[in-house]
Short mmCIF file of C-alpha atoms and ligand atoms in Angstrom, two decimals:
data_model
loop_
_atom_site.label_atom_id
_atom_site.label_comp_id
_atom_site.label_asym_id
_atom_site.label_seq_id
_atom_site.Cartn_x
_atom_site.Cartn_y
_atom_site.Cartn_z
CA MET I 1 -2.38 -19.98 -10.78
CA ILE I 2 -3.58 -16.56 -11.98
CA TYR I 3 -7.28 -15.91 -11.82
CA LEU I 4 -8.64 -13.63 -14.28
CA LYS I 5 -11.68 -11.77 -13.21
CA THR I 6 -14.92 -10.92 -15.11
CA ASP I 7 -16.39 -7.49 -15.59
CA GLU I 8 -18.74 -8.26 -12.74
CA GLU I 9 -15.94 -9.43 -10.31
CA ILE I 10 -13.81 -6.31 -11.12
CA GLU I 11 -16.86 -4.22 -10.13
CA LEU I 12 -17.23 -6.08 -6.79
CA MET I 13 -13.56 -5.51 -6.38
CA ARG I 14 -13.93 -1.87 -6.98
CA GLN I 15 -16.34 -1.72 -4.30
CA SER I 16 -14.20 -3.22 -1.76
CA ASN I 17 -11.25 -0.91 -2.87
CA ILE I 18 -13.61 2.11 -2.59
CA LEU I 19 -14.37 1.13 1.03
CA VAL I 20 -10.65 0.81 1.69
CA GLY I 21 -10.04 4.26 0.24
CA LYS I 22 -12.70 5.72 2.36
CA THR I 23 -11.49 4.08 5.44
CA LEU I 24 -7.96 5.63 4.89
CA GLY I 25 -9.74 9.08 4.26
CA GLU I 26 -11.29 8.59 7.66
CA ILE I 27 -8.10 7.81 9.24
CA ALA I 28 -6.44 10.87 7.56
CA LYS I 29 -8.87 13.24 9.50
CA TRP I 30 -7.29 11.74 12.72
CA ILE I 31 -3.72 11.66 11.95
CA GLN I 32 -1.82 14.25 14.22
CA PRO I 33 0.71 14.48 16.92
CA GLY I 34 -0.67 13.02 20.11
CA ILE I 35 -2.96 10.31 18.77
CA THR I 36 -1.93 6.59 19.31
CA THR I 37 -1.93 4.38 16.35
CA LEU I 38 -4.17 1.80 18.23
CA LYS I 39 -6.88 4.51 18.25
CA LEU I 40 -6.43 4.91 14.46
CA ASP I 41 -6.96 1.06 14.10
CA GLU I 42 -10.05 1.33 16.15
CA ILE I 43 -11.56 4.05 14.12
CA ALA I 44 -10.83 2.02 10.92
CA GLU I 45 -12.20 -1.26 12.16
CA GLN I 46 -15.41 0.51 13.21
CA TYR I 47 -15.73 2.48 9.89
CA ILE I 48 -15.20 -0.84 7.91
CA ARG I 49 -17.88 -2.77 9.92
CA ASP I 50 -20.31 0.02 9.97
CA ASN I 51 -20.11 -0.02 5.93
CA GLY I 52 -20.75 -3.70 5.78
CA GLY I 53 -17.14 -4.86 5.21
CA VAL I 54 -14.75 -7.00 7.19
CA PRO I 55 -11.25 -6.08 7.95
CA GLY I 56 -9.11 -7.98 5.57
CA PHE I 57 -5.89 -8.31 7.47
CA LYS I 58 -7.23 -9.04 10.96
CA GLY I 59 -6.60 -12.61 11.81
CA TYR I 60 -4.75 -13.17 8.34
CA GLY I 61 -1.89 -15.43 9.06
CA GLY I 62 -2.25 -14.29 12.81
CA PHE I 63 -2.04 -10.54 12.14
CA PRO I 64 -3.67 -8.86 15.26
CA SER I 65 -5.07 -5.68 13.77
CA THR I 66 -7.22 -3.96 11.03
CA LEU I 67 -4.42 -1.74 9.85
CA CYS I 68 -0.82 -2.17 9.31
CA ILE I 69 0.80 1.01 10.67
CA SER I 70 4.51 1.42 10.19
CA GLU I 71 6.28 4.58 11.62
CA ASN I 72 9.36 6.06 10.25
CA ASP I 73 12.02 3.13 9.84
CA LYS I 74 9.26 0.62 9.89
CA VAL I 75 8.63 -0.51 6.29
CA VAL I 76 5.48 -2.75 6.56
CA HIS I 77 3.49 -4.78 8.81
CA GLY I 78 3.81 -2.61 11.97
CA PHE I 79 1.39 -3.31 14.70
CA PRO I 80 -0.96 -0.52 15.95
CA SER I 81 0.13 0.31 19.36
CA LYS I 82 0.12 2.83 22.34
CA TYR I 83 2.84 4.77 20.39
CA GLU I 84 1.74 8.35 20.28
CA LEU I 85 2.43 10.12 16.84
CA LYS I 86 4.86 12.92 17.04
CA ASP I 87 5.51 16.17 14.93
CA GLY I 88 7.92 14.93 12.15
CA ASP I 89 6.87 11.36 11.96
CA ILE I 90 5.73 9.54 8.95
CA ILE I 91 3.26 6.64 9.06
CA SER I 92 2.65 4.08 6.36
CA VAL I 93 -1.00 3.02 6.78
CA ASP I 94 -1.90 -0.22 4.91
CA CYS I 95 -5.54 -1.20 4.92
CA GLY I 96 -7.56 -4.30 3.66
CA VAL I 97 -11.10 -4.91 3.34
CA VAL I 98 -13.47 -7.92 2.39
CA LEU I 99 -16.71 -6.90 0.82
CA ASN I 100 -18.91 -9.15 -1.27
CA GLY I 101 -16.23 -11.94 -1.01
CA PHE I 102 -13.43 -9.88 -2.61
CA ASN I 103 -10.33 -8.09 -1.14
CA GLY I 104 -9.39 -4.56 -1.45
CA ASP I 105 -5.83 -3.45 -0.56
CA SER I 106 -4.27 -0.05 -0.58
CA ALA I 107 -1.72 1.87 1.30
CA TYR I 108 -0.53 5.55 1.76
CA THR I 109 2.38 7.21 3.84
CA PHE I 110 1.25 10.11 5.80
CA PRO I 111 3.23 12.97 7.02
CA VAL I 112 2.48 13.84 10.70
CA GLY I 113 2.76 17.68 11.40
CA GLU I 114 6.06 19.13 9.65
CA VAL I 115 8.25 16.62 8.17
CA SER I 116 11.62 17.42 6.72
CA ASP I 117 11.91 18.17 2.89
CA GLU I 118 14.19 15.18 2.62
CA VAL I 119 11.66 12.79 3.85
CA LEU I 120 8.64 14.44 1.99
CA LEU I 121 10.72 13.91 -1.26
CA LEU I 122 11.17 10.11 -0.32
CA LEU I 123 7.23 9.97 0.06
CA LYS I 124 6.63 11.91 -3.34
CA THR I 125 9.04 9.77 -5.24
CA THR I 126 7.68 6.53 -3.86
CA LYS I 127 4.12 7.65 -4.85
CA GLU I 128 5.25 8.58 -8.26
CA SER I 129 6.83 5.38 -8.70
CA LEU I 130 3.69 3.66 -8.00
CA TYR I 131 2.14 5.42 -10.97
CA LYS I 132 5.17 4.70 -13.14
CA GLY I 133 4.54 1.11 -12.39
CA ILE I 134 0.82 1.40 -13.19
CA ALA I 135 1.57 2.86 -16.61
CA GLN I 136 3.17 -0.28 -17.62
CA ALA I 137 0.19 -2.42 -16.61
CA MET I 138 -1.46 -3.38 -19.86
CA PRO I 139 -1.99 -6.49 -21.88
CA GLY I 140 1.02 -7.63 -23.69
CA LYS I 141 3.60 -6.34 -21.10
CA ARG I 142 5.06 -8.33 -18.48
CA ILE I 143 5.26 -8.11 -14.63
CA GLY I 144 9.10 -7.25 -15.06
CA ASP I 145 8.11 -4.00 -16.99
CA ILE I 146 6.08 -3.00 -13.92
CA SER I 147 8.98 -3.85 -11.68
CA SER I 148 11.71 -2.25 -13.61
CA ALA I 149 9.61 1.00 -13.93
CA ILE I 150 9.51 1.49 -10.23
CA GLN I 151 13.04 0.40 -9.63
CA ASP I 152 14.53 2.58 -12.19
CA TYR I 153 12.44 5.61 -11.12
CA CYS I 154 13.56 5.29 -7.52
CA GLN I 155 17.18 4.04 -7.90
CA SER I 156 17.95 6.94 -10.30
CA ARG I 157 16.85 9.35 -7.61
CA GLY I 158 19.18 7.68 -5.04
CA TYR I 159 16.60 5.66 -3.11
CA SER I 160 16.70 1.77 -2.51
CA VAL I 161 13.91 -0.74 -3.26
CA VAL I 162 13.18 -3.31 -0.65
CA ARG I 163 13.61 -6.86 -2.14
CA GLU I 164 12.11 -9.06 0.57
CA LEU I 165 8.46 -7.96 -0.06
CA CYS I 166 6.43 -7.25 -3.09
CA GLY I 167 3.04 -6.88 -4.56
CA HIS I 168 0.64 -9.54 -5.56
CA GLY I 169 -2.26 -10.77 -7.43
CA ILE I 170 -5.49 -10.18 -5.60
CA GLY I 171 -9.18 -11.17 -5.53
CA LYS I 172 -11.12 -13.60 -3.47
CA LYS I 173 -7.89 -14.22 -1.65
CA LEU I 174 -5.53 -11.26 -0.51
CA HIS I 175 -2.48 -12.85 -1.97
CA GLU I 176 -2.88 -14.55 -5.26
CA ASP I 177 -0.56 -15.13 -8.16
CA PRO I 178 1.49 -13.49 -9.56
CA GLU I 179 4.13 -11.87 -7.25
CA VAL I 180 4.71 -8.32 -8.31
CA PRO I 181 8.22 -7.30 -7.15
CA ASN I 182 9.34 -3.60 -7.13
CA TYR I 183 12.69 -4.51 -8.89
CA GLY I 184 13.24 -6.66 -11.94
CA LYS I 185 14.03 -6.76 -15.65
CA LYS I 186 11.98 -5.24 -18.34
CA GLY I 187 10.25 -7.90 -20.43
CA SER I 188 10.55 -10.69 -17.86
CA GLY I 189 8.08 -12.52 -15.79
CA PRO I 190 4.49 -13.50 -16.31
CA LEU I 191 2.44 -11.98 -19.26
CA LEU I 192 -0.25 -9.32 -18.25
CA ARG I 193 -3.64 -10.19 -19.48
CA ASN I 194 -6.96 -8.55 -19.56
CA GLY I 195 -8.82 -9.41 -16.28
CA MET I 196 -5.78 -9.69 -14.16
CA CYS I 197 -6.03 -7.92 -10.76
CA ILE I 198 -2.85 -7.05 -9.04
CA ALA I 199 -1.72 -4.90 -5.95
CA ILE I 200 1.18 -2.79 -7.03
CA GLU I 201 3.05 -1.55 -3.71
CA PRO I 202 6.57 -0.09 -3.87
CA MET I 203 8.35 -0.02 -0.51
CA ILE I 204 11.23 2.46 -0.87
CA ASN I 205 13.95 3.38 1.50
CA LEU I 206 15.82 6.60 2.04
CA GLY I 207 18.87 4.68 2.96
CA VAL I 208 20.19 1.11 2.33
CA LYS I 209 17.72 -1.51 0.82
CA ASN I 210 18.38 -3.94 3.70
CA VAL I 211 15.62 -4.64 6.21
CA PHE I 212 15.05 -7.07 9.09
CA ILE I 213 12.02 -8.46 10.93
CA GLU I 214 11.50 -7.62 14.60
CA LYS I 215 10.95 -10.34 17.25
CA ASP I 216 7.19 -9.96 16.97
CA GLY I 217 7.58 -11.92 13.71
CA TRP I 218 6.05 -9.21 11.58
CA THR I 219 7.28 -5.71 11.73
CA VAL I 220 9.69 -5.00 8.99
CA ARG I 221 12.31 -2.21 9.58
CA THR I 222 15.13 -0.82 7.66
CA LYS I 223 18.69 -2.01 8.73
CA ASP I 224 20.09 1.61 8.97
CA ALA I 225 16.86 2.92 10.80
CA LYS I 226 16.33 5.37 8.10
CA PRO I 227 12.82 6.12 7.02
CA SER I 228 10.84 4.03 4.43
CA ALA I 229 7.74 4.87 2.49
CA HIS I 230 4.94 2.71 0.97
CA PHE I 231 2.36 3.45 -1.40
CA GLU I 232 -0.10 0.80 -2.79
CA HIS I 233 -2.94 0.51 -5.36
CA THR I 234 -5.09 -2.37 -6.46
CA ILE I 235 -5.65 -2.30 -10.26
CA ALA I 236 -7.29 -4.33 -12.87
CA ILE I 237 -5.69 -4.83 -16.18
CA ARG I 238 -8.17 -4.07 -19.06
CA LYS I 239 -7.54 -4.02 -22.80
CA ASP I 240 -6.66 -0.42 -22.92
CA GLY I 241 -4.56 -0.24 -19.72
CA ALA I 242 -4.66 0.05 -15.94
CA ASP I 243 -8.04 0.44 -14.21
CA ILE I 244 -7.22 1.73 -10.80
CA LEU I 245 -9.72 0.12 -8.38
CA SER I 246 -8.39 1.61 -5.08
CA THR I 247 -8.33 5.55 -4.71
CA PHE I 248 -6.44 8.19 -2.83
CA GLU I 249 -9.08 10.78 -3.43
CA PHE I 250 -10.75 10.47 0.03
CA ILE I 251 -7.45 10.74 1.83
CA GLU I 252 -6.31 13.82 -0.43
CA ASN I 253 -9.65 15.54 0.00
CA VAL I 254 -8.67 15.55 3.92
CA LEU I 255 -5.08 16.39 3.32
CA GLY I 256 -5.56 19.26 0.81
CA ASN I 257 -2.24 20.83 0.29
CA LYS I 258 -0.54 18.37 2.70
CA SER I 259 -1.24 15.50 0.04
CA ILE I 260 1.84 13.77 -1.17
MG1 MG M 1 -1.61 -3.59 1.49
MG1 MG M 2 -0.79 -5.59 -0.68
#
């Protein structure tokens, strides 16, 4: 069941997603070698609550934290921990907020200190593929148009697309229909309609596409231990195309020329 949102509901979703963007911007100020990912999680939770929101992931399906923080070969759903960031790491930070009854959901992969050109290019390509997907998000197209745009962009550059996880509809629930895979065929899948809200979130690997889940039941890692990147926006589909409800503006104001 796909829930189409009214204009008023889309504005509420924008507010949730702006708080997600501001929270990630707050985290961006603290990301540096030596800080623990647990500390980043504490900062995010405090910031969300101070701004009237509730962390969207904490307690969701038993997830323990406000942020999913996935370093290096972790793809998604990493637990914040006592791990201290070090120069050359990358971390994918995924943040969810509930505000006024609606969910926001967005993710960004940050470089920590000096990161190799090879890995920076993975990050850039993954972010670019997100916008290639978003460019397909308009009434009359299908989910598969988004999926294939992401897949083609990344695979033609030598990267691989994680199959086991995908984007999703979003609204009063964090995960609604439809699923939004990052691979697929043009012209296939559910029809896109005005008022649909979806999270598009390519998870792209430097090496093989294969992943496994750790014993904690959550953390997804690449099988070959090579790095993986993750960028996510929540968007609304409107008559004239995608309205991006989440934002990287607050992150990139902090990162400046270190922006991906
Ligand atoms: Mg997310
Ligand atoms: Mg999501």
